Amino acid sequence: MRYIPNTDADCRQMLAAIGVRSVEDLFADIPRQVRVKGDLKLPPALSETDLMRHMRGLVAKDADVESYSSFLGAGAYNHFAPTITNHLILRGEFLTAYTPYQPEISQGTLQAIYEYQTLVCQLTGMEVANASMYEGGSALAEAVLMAHRATGREEVVVARTVHPEYRQVIRTYLAPLGIRIREVPYGAAGGTDLKLLRAAVTEQTACVAVQSPNFFGVVEEVAEAAAAAHAKGGLAVVAVAEPVSLGLLAPPGELGADIVVAEGQAFGNPISFGGPYLGFFATKERYVRSMPGRLVGQTEDRDGRVGYVLTLSTREQHIRREKATSNICTNEGLCALAATITLCALGKQGVREMALLNLRKAAYAKGKLAKAKGFALRFDGPTFNEFVVQAKRRPVRQILGALARKRMLAGVALDRFYPELRDCFLVCVTEQNRREEIDGLVKALGGGG
Amino acid sequence: MTNPEGLKYTREHEWIKVEGDKGRVGITHYAQDQLGDVVFVELPKKGRQLRQMEALGAVESVKAVSDLYCPVSGEVVEVNSALEQKPELINQDPYGQGWMIVVKVRNAKELTALMSAQQYTSFLAQGAK
Amino acid sequence: MSDHTVGTRGLVFNEPLIFDRSVPGRVAYSLPPSDVPEEKPERLIPRKFLRKEIAGFPEVSELDVVRHFTRLSQWNYGIDLGMYPLGSCTMKYNPRVNEDAARLPGFARAHPYQPEELSQGALQLMYELAEYLAQIAAMDAASLQPAAGAHGELTGMLLIRAYHVSKGNPRKKVLVPDSAHGTNPASSAICGYQVIPVKTGPRGSVEPQAVADVMDADVAGIMMTNPNTLGLFEENIVGVCQVVHAKGGQVYCDGANMNPMVGIAKMGAMGIDVLQYNLHKTFSTPHGGGGPGSGPVAMRAHLAPFMPVPVVGKRGARYALDYDRPHSIGKVRAFYGNFGMMVRAYAYIRTLGPDGLRRMAQTAVINANYLMSQLKGSYDLPYDRFCKHECVFSDAIQAKKDVHTLDIAKRLMDYGFHPPTIYFPLIVKGALMIEPTESESKETLDQFIAALKRIAAEAEEHPDLLHEAPQKPRVSRLNEVKAAREPNLRWRPGPARPAGGRGPK
């Protein structure tokens, strides 16, 4: 077996050196009744060629956003990733390295994370960022928990326009601690109802959590939401599921956010059926000791050379144990590296240009779909690259099914998430959608709508 | 280093120096030595009311965090702000410039529950657990 | 025997931060030109929502990016370079065919919300992987949702909590052995449980009596690790499980150390109720400098109703995502899990097959015991029992010459090895936790043994060599105190710091 170099002869030599007759002697302390008898019931080993044939065969009939025309978003986005990203992260020194606990031989990883932390701060307008969380939903839950720790308050206010799965994660995380969640509905324009938001915030509110652009693609009044939280001494937590928007939109840090989390997948990480993804987590310097996750800091070695180390580790599980700011250990290192490389390659101009392409193509699609027979735009709030379309004549699932058969993934049906919007679907347009694709979508919808 | 006479000591390695109706509090030489280089101290605000042996904050080194406990009940009347910029004072001068807070002693009888310098020295010699 | 020791590596470069390489106007990207009307953004979005360009964002050429990250990579150690004997991390070879498999467009470009009928291959992979993991654990079901081991621990403890809630009382405490990894008590605390420590016995195992002494109807369960962090099989595991079950508690097992158990022992048969795996340990998915990982949890049938949603089910020949699970704890993350890592682990399991997996476990154990037998003359061995996949030494002998675990670890770098795990588990003072994995050949193990023996001799005769170590890497003995006292966690515009320091290396 090519992954296991030691032959039977090697093993016999080592067993003799250990002073036992067989490998069974090394397992003698395992009670007989819990030993595996015979073989595990797994399929027999595949050669490399047969393995790849099997893997290809598994997905031969599956759709993907390359071979289909995709307008799917909702927290997972089809974006351009520069080719060099993949080549660089596949370097063995990055791919097969461990967490940088021994800084002398991990400076590559450590400096890259320091650069990543900087880029996240620049994108979000915040003062300090960590080395990554698992993904957007759990990052948001951890942000809410951090606000609870920082304020000592037992209630949180969450906008209903936050991604439904993110809200579900918040509920799961908060349930054992008895922290109460108040959800605030959206208004006619598709953004959070600010009047109801202000009314929901009390002296018991640890934080207000909003997402912008929200699940419907609408840009929220983040400054107003933050002010509402601050008015009663709570924190403002802002989630960004589509961080490409930060190339163009005012960053939450400039709008009063105390903690910003984001789903970083859009930068350099493939959609990959939902993971591995990348959680951004950024906050103000004054909260740095309450922050979960790893942090890399700059320092010097004994000869005065600039170097990087993991720092402020006493917050973390391996030291603080049950009093840690989180239990997170392994995070999303290589995904953060991919995002770093992608952001460096896009650079100041590219990150803005990419955002502009998204905005303009989505606006073009929006304009056409607004005029398609049997369809209407459901909300009139400003949007970035996603928007909600209402189907007035046919059931949404029927429409989406018919278009899928024409190799078009037209959007995400909202019935599962918002029963009152069961006649709607969410359309996402990125720089990856060519004009003829958008025209094709409009034609296919208008034709059968 | 010998543990200074005239101070009282807790089992959690804090010391208290009675100054009239107040008490100045810090951690012992043994404690700072165990911790290593102190990087950060979390101290309470002035006005905070504490009970005897209630956690008043924490002291952090690169590899450990230790909770700090108040030797007597009382109100925090002074906090050593120098420690914000120079936490290393705790290592350099734990009984002097490394002081942490001053409390107004609510009940002087509580001091009898604490150890004298000799008792603390024996406590350390026995393994300090 | 060839000389594998650290030479120099062609040329290794200094390299500043990417921000210090920025020159206004340089670009490294290629985006398609707009094929739609180029509306001004303020016509589409109110001006107050817009930002100016991002100050300080890099402006570099494509070659700048390639050189920058290539140079950074040269400063890293990786499994591809040499042995990485980190205990409890299972740093085995990361097969490249798994990378190719994960990058097939059908996997890499599938959207989680695309129609299920068009995702049957992806769903089949998840279904089968869950089956394999349940089978390997000798349990009934598995959830693939957690993104890492600690996330799996949280999920496992939430399952246990949900189980107790369904019986009318969540209970208040969780027992955690003093040898446990820090994530164990941290995960319990997040679930709202108070952590009660249990002392490890003299033979390095948890004793049933020690558990019985603290077990009561208010204890939700115990978090075991088996083999434990000393690398030893918990010989009393069956008894411990019985004690906990007798008072209605549940047994969680941290599966970070599963490498020697696959195809060898049945975790479910020991009485364990829920077990988390680390795909980035046992199943070869790459560590990537700190993730992504994947932490699936296997469980016995009574916990399955509480699994996170969705669960991949099979009806006839069709796979489907099942959200209709009224007792589910909900979700611990958006979407389904770190799917890309599932593809890699699945490919690994299909590559090894049952024989390969058993050989993996056996060879890992032989390799670790070989190291232990050859080193026990030179280093203090706190527990002289056959280990499983890892062994733990201490610096007790070297400490007499004022040489400590940290010095030994740093000196190993000069010999071309990544140090083992140091200062863990906490119950061994100055611990050195060594896990070779089955990936290492006998020659590599012999080189490692030789290096450690030389270091032990140096500790006796030239302790300064160890205090000055490491000498070979570009930087040495970084000032962690300064980093913590004056946190500098991001670049800011200003004059660039010279990277060089006080003279060439």
Coordinates of C-alpha atoms in Angstrom, one line a residue, chain A residues 1-8 10-11 13-15 17-20 23-31 33-48 51-52 54-56 58-59 61-66 68 70 72-80 82 84 86 88-119 121-129 132 134-135 137-138 142 145 163 165-166 168-173 175-177 215 219-222 224 245-251 254-255 263 270-277 285 288-289 294-312 317-319 321-324 326-335 337 340-341 343-354 356-357 359-361 363-364 382-384 400 404 409 411-412 416-417 431-436 438, chain C residues 9 14-19 25 27-41 44-46 48-60 62 65-66 68-70 72-81 84 86 89 91 93-101 103-115 118-126 128 132 135-136 147-148 150-151 153-154 158 161 176-178 180-183 185-187 189-192 195 233 235 238 260-266 269-270 280 286-293 309 323 329-341 343 346-363 365-367 369-370 373-374 385-388 409-410 413 417-420 422 424 426 438-443 445 467-471 473-480 482-484 487-492 497-505:
Chain A
M1 CA 0.0 0.0 0.0
R2 CA 1.7 3.1 -1.3
Y3 CA 0.8 5.3 1.7
I4 CA 2.3 2.9 4.3
P5 CA 6.0 2.3 3.6
N6 CA 6.9 -0.2 6.3
T7 CA 6.8 -3.7 4.8
D8 CA 6.1 -6.9 6.7
D10 CA 10.3 -3.8 8.4
C11 CA 7.5 -4.5 10.9
Q13 CA 12.3 -6.0 12.7
M14 CA 10.6 -3.3 14.7
L15 CA 8.5 -5.8 16.7
A17 CA 13.2 -4.4 18.8
I18 CA 10.1 -3.6 20.8
G19 CA 10.4 -7.1 22.3
V20 CA 7.1 -8.7 21.2
V23 CA 1.4 -6.7 16.7
E24 CA -1.4 -8.4 18.5
D25 CA 0.7 -8.1 21.7
L26 CA 0.5 -4.3 21.4
F27 CA -3.3 -4.5 21.4
A28 CA -3.5 -7.0 24.4
D29 CA -5.0 -4.3 26.7
I30 CA -8.1 -4.0 24.6
P31 CA -10.9 -6.2 26.0
Q33 CA -15.3 -8.3 23.5
V34 CA -14.7 -4.9 21.9
R35 CA -12.2 -6.1 19.3
V36 CA -13.3 -6.0 15.7
K37 CA -13.7 -9.5 14.4
G38 CA -12.8 -10.0 10.8
D39 CA -12.9 -7.1 8.3
L40 CA -14.8 -3.9 8.4
K41 CA -17.7 -4.1 6.0
L42 CA -16.3 -1.5 3.6
P43 CA -15.8 -1.8 -0.2
P44 CA -12.4 -3.2 -1.2
A45 CA -9.5 -1.0 -2.0
L46 CA -9.5 0.9 -5.3
S47 CA -6.4 1.6 -7.4
E48 CA -5.7 5.3 -8.3
L51 CA -10.8 5.6 -7.7
M52 CA -10.8 8.6 -10.1
H54 CA -15.5 6.0 -9.5
M55 CA -15.4 9.7 -8.4
R56 CA -16.1 11.0 -11.8
L58 CA -20.5 9.7 -9.0
V59 CA -21.0 13.2 -10.3
K61 CA -25.0 13.4 -13.9
D62 CA -24.8 16.1 -11.3
A63 CA -25.3 19.8 -12.0
D64 CA -22.7 22.4 -11.2
V65 CA -22.4 26.1 -11.7
E66 CA -19.9 25.7 -14.6
Y68 CA -25.2 24.9 -16.0
S70 CA -26.4 29.4 -12.5
L72 CA -27.9 30.7 -7.3
G73 CA -26.6 32.7 -4.3
A74 CA -28.1 32.7 -0.9
G75 CA -24.9 32.6 1.1
A76 CA -22.8 30.6 -1.5
Y77 CA -21.5 32.6 -4.5
N78 CA -20.1 31.8 -7.9
H79 CA -17.2 34.2 -8.4
F80 CA -14.0 34.4 -10.3
P82 CA -7.6 33.9 -10.1
I84 CA -2.7 31.4 -9.3
N86 CA -5.1 27.1 -6.6
L88 CA -0.2 28.5 -4.7
I89 CA -2.3 26.8 -2.0
L90 CA -1.3 23.4 -3.5
R91 CA 2.3 24.1 -2.6
G92 CA 3.1 21.4 -0.1
E93 CA 4.6 23.9 2.4
F94 CA 1.2 25.5 2.7
L95 CA -1.1 22.5 2.1
T96 CA 0.6 20.0 4.4
A97 CA 1.7 22.4 7.2
Y98 CA 0.2 22.3 10.6
T99 CA -1.1 25.1 12.9
P100 CA 1.8 27.4 13.4
Y101 CA 2.6 26.6 17.1
Q102 CA 6.3 26.4 16.3
P103 CA 6.8 29.9 14.8
E104 CA 10.4 29.5 13.7
I105 CA 9.3 27.0 11.0
S106 CA 5.9 28.4 10.3
Q107 CA 6.7 32.0 9.3
G108 CA 5.0 31.5 5.9
T109 CA 1.7 30.6 7.4
L110 CA 2.0 33.2 10.1
Q111 CA 2.9 36.2 7.9
A112 CA 0.1 35.1 5.4
I113 CA -2.4 35.1 8.3
Y114 CA -1.2 38.6 9.5
E115 CA -1.8 39.8 5.9
Y116 CA -5.3 38.1 5.9
Q117 CA -6.1 39.8 9.2
T118 CA -5.2 43.1 7.7
L119 CA -7.2 42.6 4.6
C121 CA -9.9 44.8 8.6
Q122 CA -9.6 46.9 5.5
L123 CA -12.6 45.3 3.8
T124 CA -14.9 45.6 6.9
G125 CA -13.6 48.9 8.3
M126 CA -12.8 47.3 11.7
E127 CA -9.7 47.5 13.9
V128 CA -8.7 43.9 14.5
A129 CA -9.6 40.6 12.9
S132 CA -10.7 32.8 10.7
Y134 CA -15.6 28.0 10.3
E135 CA -18.1 29.9 8.2
G137 CA -23.4 31.1 10.3
S138 CA -21.3 29.9 13.3
E142 CA -20.0 33.3 18.2
L145 CA -22.2 35.1 22.3
H163 CA -29.9 34.3 6.4
E165 CA -29.7 29.1 8.3
Y166 CA -27.5 31.6 10.2
Q168 CA -31.0 28.6 13.0
V169 CA -27.4 28.3 14.1
I170 CA -27.8 31.2 16.5
R171 CA -30.8 29.4 18.0
T172 CA -28.8 26.2 18.4
Y173 CA -25.9 27.9 20.0
A175 CA -30.5 27.4 23.5
P176 CA -28.3 25.8 26.2
L177 CA -27.4 29.2 27.7
F215 CA -30.9 37.5 2.5
V219 CA -28.8 46.8 1.4
E220 CA -29.8 47.4 5.1
E221 CA -29.8 50.7 7.0
V222 CA -26.8 49.5 9.1
E224 CA -29.7 53.1 11.9
S245 CA -20.2 43.8 -1.9
L246 CA -17.6 45.4 0.3
G247 CA -15.7 46.4 -2.8
L248 CA -18.3 49.0 -3.3
L249 CA -20.5 49.4 -0.3
A250 CA -19.7 51.3 2.9
P251 CA -18.0 48.9 5.3
E254 CA -17.8 53.0 9.2
L255 CA -21.5 52.6 10.1
E263 CA -18.8 34.5 4.9
P270 CA -15.0 27.1 -4.6
I271 CA -18.8 26.7 -3.8
S272 CA -18.1 23.0 -3.1
F273 CA -21.7 22.0 -2.1
G274 CA -21.6 24.2 1.1
G275 CA -18.0 23.8 2.5
P276 CA -15.3 24.2 3.4
Y277 CA -16.0 27.9 3.8
E285 CA -9.4 46.8 19.7
V288 CA -9.8 42.0 21.4
R289 CA -9.5 40.0 24.6
R294 CA -6.6 32.6 16.8
L295 CA -4.7 35.8 16.4
V296 CA -1.3 36.4 14.8
G297 CA 0.8 39.3 16.0
Q298 CA 4.1 40.8 14.8
T299 CA 7.1 40.7 17.0
E300 CA 10.9 40.3 16.8
D301 CA 13.2 37.4 17.3
R302 CA 16.3 37.5 19.6
D303 CA 18.4 39.1 16.8
G304 CA 15.8 41.8 16.0
R305 CA 14.4 40.2 12.9
V306 CA 10.8 40.9 12.3
G307 CA 8.7 37.7 12.7
Y308 CA 5.1 36.6 13.5
V309 CA 3.6 34.5 16.3
L310 CA 0.3 33.3 17.5
T311 CA -0.6 35.6 20.4
L312 CA -3.1 36.5 23.1
Q317 CA -9.2 26.6 24.8
H318 CA -5.8 25.1 25.3
I319 CA -5.0 27.5 28.1
R321 CA -10.2 25.6 28.9
E322 CA -13.7 26.0 30.3
K323 CA -13.3 29.8 30.6
A324 CA -12.1 30.2 27.0
S326 CA -14.6 29.8 22.4
N327 CA -13.7 26.2 21.9
I328 CA -12.4 26.7 18.3
C329 CA -9.1 25.1 17.5
T330 CA -8.7 24.1 13.9
N331 CA -10.3 26.8 11.8
E332 CA -10.1 27.4 8.0
G333 CA -6.4 28.2 7.5
L334 CA -6.0 27.2 3.8
C335 CA -9.3 28.8 2.9
L337 CA -4.9 31.7 2.5
T340 CA -5.7 36.3 0.9
I341 CA -4.1 35.4 -2.4
L343 CA -7.7 39.6 -2.5
C344 CA -4.0 40.4 -3.2
A345 CA -4.5 39.5 -6.8
L346 CA -7.7 41.5 -7.2
G347 CA -6.1 44.4 -5.4
K348 CA -7.5 47.8 -4.8
Q349 CA -8.8 48.2 -8.4
G350 CA -10.0 44.6 -8.9
V351 CA -12.1 44.3 -5.8
R352 CA -14.0 47.5 -6.8
E353 CA -14.3 46.5 -10.5
M354 CA -15.6 43.0 -9.5
L356 CA -19.2 47.0 -10.1
L357 CA -19.7 44.2 -12.5
L359 CA -24.0 45.5 -9.4
R360 CA -24.4 46.3 -13.0
K361 CA -25.2 42.8 -14.3
A363 CA -29.3 45.7 -12.3
Y364 CA -29.5 44.7 -15.9
P382 CA -31.6 48.9 -3.1
T383 CA -29.8 45.6 -3.9
F384 CA -26.3 44.6 -4.7
L400 CA -37.5 26.3 -11.4
A404 CA -33.4 23.2 -14.6
L409 CA -30.5 27.1 -12.2
G411 CA -32.9 30.9 -8.4
V412 CA -33.5 29.6 -4.9
R416 CA -38.8 26.7 2.8
F417 CA -37.5 29.8 4.5
E431 CA -19.5 38.7 -12.9
Q432 CA -19.6 35.1 -14.0
N433 CA -23.0 35.5 -15.7
R434 CA -22.7 36.7 -19.3
R435 CA -25.3 38.9 -20.9
E436 CA -26.5 36.2 -23.2
I438 CA -29.1 36.6 -18.5
Chain C
R9 CA 17.8 25.3 0.8
N14 CA 13.5 37.8 3.0
E15 CA 10.1 39.0 2.0
P16 CA 8.2 42.0 3.3
L17 CA 4.4 42.3 3.8
I18 CA 2.5 42.4 0.5
F19 CA 1.3 45.9 1.5
G25 CA -1.6 51.3 -10.5
V27 CA -2.7 45.0 -11.1
A28 CA -2.8 41.2 -10.9
Y29 CA -6.3 40.4 -12.0
S30 CA -8.2 39.7 -15.1
L31 CA -12.0 40.4 -15.1
P32 CA -14.2 40.3 -18.2
P33 CA -15.2 43.7 -19.6
S34 CA -18.8 44.7 -18.9
D35 CA -21.3 43.4 -21.4
V36 CA -24.1 45.3 -19.8
P37 CA -24.8 49.1 -19.4
E38 CA -22.2 50.7 -17.2
E39 CA -24.5 52.5 -14.8
K40 CA -23.0 54.8 -12.2
P41 CA -23.3 53.0 -8.9
L44 CA -28.4 52.1 -8.5
I45 CA -27.6 52.5 -4.7
P46 CA -28.0 55.6 -2.6
K48 CA -24.7 57.0 1.6
F49 CA -24.3 53.2 1.1
L50 CA -21.2 53.5 -1.1
R51 CA -17.6 53.6 -0.1
K52 CA -14.5 55.1 -1.7
E53 CA -11.7 52.8 -2.8
I54 CA -10.2 50.8 0.0
A55 CA -7.2 52.6 1.5
G56 CA -4.1 50.5 1.8
F57 CA -5.4 47.5 -0.3
P58 CA -2.5 45.9 -2.2
E59 CA -1.6 47.0 -5.8
V60 CA 0.8 44.4 -7.1
E62 CA 0.6 38.8 -10.8
V65 CA 1.7 37.7 -5.9
V66 CA 3.3 34.5 -7.1
H68 CA 5.4 36.7 -2.5
F69 CA 3.6 33.6 -1.5
T70 CA 6.2 31.3 -3.0
L72 CA 6.6 32.7 2.2
S73 CA 6.0 29.1 1.6
Q74 CA 9.8 28.5 1.7
W75 CA 9.7 29.5 5.4
N76 CA 7.3 26.7 6.3
Y77 CA 7.8 23.1 7.3
G78 CA 5.3 20.6 6.0
I79 CA 4.6 16.9 5.9
D80 CA 5.9 17.0 2.4
L81 CA 9.3 18.1 3.7
Y84 CA 5.9 15.9 11.9
L86 CA 2.9 16.0 16.7
C89 CA -2.5 15.5 15.4
M91 CA 0.3 14.2 10.6
Y93 CA 0.8 11.9 4.2
N94 CA -1.9 14.0 2.4
P95 CA -2.6 12.1 -0.8
R96 CA -2.7 14.3 -3.9
V97 CA -5.2 12.2 -5.7
N98 CA -7.7 13.3 -3.0
E99 CA -7.0 16.9 -4.0
D100 CA -7.8 16.0 -7.7
A101 CA -11.0 14.2 -6.7
R103 CA -11.5 19.5 -7.5
L104 CA -13.8 17.7 -10.0
P105 CA -16.3 20.3 -11.1
G106 CA -19.2 18.0 -10.1
F107 CA -18.0 18.4 -6.5
A108 CA -16.1 21.7 -6.4
R109 CA -18.7 23.7 -8.3
A110 CA -21.9 22.2 -6.9
H111 CA -24.2 24.7 -5.2
P112 CA -25.7 23.6 -1.9
Y113 CA -29.1 24.8 -3.0
Q114 CA -29.2 23.3 -6.5
P115 CA -31.9 20.7 -7.1
L118 CA -29.2 17.0 -9.9
S119 CA -27.0 16.4 -6.8
Q120 CA -27.4 12.7 -6.4
G121 CA -23.7 12.0 -6.7
A122 CA -22.7 14.5 -4.0
L123 CA -25.5 13.2 -1.7
Q124 CA -24.5 9.6 -2.4
L125 CA -21.0 10.4 -1.3
M126 CA -22.2 12.0 2.0
E128 CA -21.9 6.5 2.1
Y132 CA -18.5 4.1 6.7
Q135 CA -19.5 1.4 10.9
I136 CA -15.9 2.1 11.8
A147 CA -16.6 21.8 10.6
A148 CA -13.8 20.6 12.9
A150 CA -14.0 21.1 18.5
H151 CA -17.2 21.8 16.5
E153 CA -17.4 18.1 20.4
L154 CA -19.9 20.9 20.7
L158 CA -25.5 19.3 22.3
R161 CA -28.0 17.7 26.3
V176 CA -13.7 15.6 32.1
P177 CA -10.4 13.8 32.9
D178 CA -7.5 16.0 33.8
A180 CA -8.3 16.0 28.3
H181 CA -7.6 18.4 25.5
G182 CA -8.6 22.0 26.3
T183 CA -11.4 21.9 23.7
P185 CA -14.0 21.6 28.9
A186 CA -14.5 24.6 26.6
S187 CA -17.1 22.7 24.5
A189 CA -19.0 25.2 29.0
I190 CA -20.5 26.4 25.8
C191 CA -23.3 23.9 26.4
G192 CA -23.9 25.5 29.8
V195 CA -16.9 21.0 34.3
F233 CA -5.7 2.6 25.8
E235 CA -8.2 -0.1 30.0
V238 CA -16.1 -0.5 29.7
P260 CA -5.0 3.0 16.0
M261 CA -8.6 2.0 16.5
V262 CA -9.8 1.7 12.9
G263 CA -10.5 -1.9 12.1
I264 CA -9.2 -2.9 15.5
A265 CA -11.7 -1.9 18.2
K266 CA -15.4 -1.2 18.3
A269 CA -19.2 -1.8 22.0
M270 CA -17.2 -0.2 24.8
H280 CA -7.9 16.0 9.0
P286 CA -4.6 18.2 4.8
H287 CA -4.0 20.5 7.7
G288 CA -3.5 23.5 5.5
G289 CA -1.7 25.6 8.2
G290 CA -4.8 25.5 10.5
G291 CA -7.7 24.0 8.6
P292 CA -10.1 23.4 7.0
G293 CA -10.9 20.3 9.0
V309 CA -30.5 19.0 10.0
Y323 CA -35.2 18.4 7.2
I329 CA -30.8 20.3 17.8
G330 CA -31.0 22.5 14.7
K331 CA -27.8 23.5 12.9
V332 CA -24.3 24.1 14.1
R333 CA -23.4 25.8 10.8
A334 CA -25.0 26.8 7.5
F335 CA -25.3 24.2 4.8
Y336 CA -24.1 20.6 5.2
G337 CA -20.6 20.5 6.4
N338 CA -17.1 20.8 5.0
F339 CA -18.1 18.8 1.9
G340 CA -14.7 19.2 0.2
M341 CA -13.1 17.5 3.1
V343 CA -14.7 14.1 -0.6
Y346 CA -14.1 9.3 1.2
A347 CA -11.5 9.0 -1.5
Y348 CA -9.0 7.9 1.2
I349 CA -11.3 5.3 2.6
R350 CA -12.0 3.9 -0.8
T351 CA -8.3 3.9 -1.6
L352 CA -7.3 1.9 1.5
G353 CA -10.3 -0.4 1.8
P354 CA -10.7 -2.6 5.0
D355 CA -7.3 -4.3 4.7
G356 CA -5.5 -1.0 4.2
L357 CA -7.3 0.7 7.1
R358 CA -6.4 -2.1 9.4
R359 CA -2.8 -2.0 8.3
M360 CA -2.8 1.7 8.8
A361 CA -3.8 1.2 12.5
Q362 CA -1.4 -1.6 13.1
T363 CA 1.6 0.1 11.5
V365 CA 1.0 1.4 16.7
I366 CA 4.2 -0.5 15.7
N367 CA 5.9 2.7 14.7
N369 CA 6.1 1.5 20.2
Y370 CA 9.3 1.2 18.2
S373 CA 11.3 1.3 23.0
Q374 CA 14.4 3.0 21.5
R385 CA 3.1 0.5 29.1
F386 CA 2.8 -0.4 25.5
C387 CA 1.3 2.7 23.9
K388 CA -1.0 2.9 20.9
A409 CA 11.9 20.9 20.8
K410 CA 13.8 23.9 19.4
M413 CA 14.4 21.7 14.3
F417 CA 12.3 17.6 12.3
H418 CA 9.2 19.4 13.4
P419 CA 9.0 19.1 17.2
P420 CA 6.5 16.8 18.8
I422 CA 5.0 20.0 23.9
F424 CA 0.6 18.6 26.8
L426 CA -0.9 18.9 31.4
E438 CA 2.0 4.9 9.7
S439 CA 3.3 7.2 6.9
E440 CA 6.9 7.2 8.2
S441 CA 9.4 4.5 7.2
K442 CA 11.7 2.7 9.6
E443 CA 14.7 4.7 8.2
L445 CA 12.1 6.7 12.5
H467 CA 19.4 27.0 24.9
E468 CA 20.6 28.7 21.6
A469 CA 18.5 26.5 19.4
P470 CA 17.1 26.7 16.8
Q471 CA 20.1 27.9 14.7
P473 CA 15.7 28.6 10.6
R474 CA 15.5 32.2 9.5
V475 CA 14.2 33.4 12.8
S476 CA 14.8 32.1 16.3
R477 CA 13.2 32.4 19.7
L478 CA 10.5 35.0 18.8
N479 CA 9.5 37.3 21.6
E480 CA 6.1 36.2 22.6
K482 CA 6.4 41.5 23.4
A483 CA 3.7 40.2 21.0
A484 CA 1.3 39.9 23.9
P487 CA -0.3 43.6 20.3
N488 CA 0.4 44.4 16.6
L489 CA -2.3 42.4 14.8
R490 CA -2.4 44.1 11.4
W491 CA -0.4 46.3 9.1
R492 CA -1.1 50.0 8.9
R497 CA 10.0 48.0 9.0
P498 CA 13.2 46.5 7.7
A499 CA 12.9 42.7 7.9
G500 CA 16.6 42.2 8.4
G501 CA 17.4 42.7 12.0
R502 CA 20.9 42.8 13.5
G503 CA 22.9 41.2 10.8
P504 CA 22.6 38.4 8.2
K505 CA 21.7 34.8 9.1

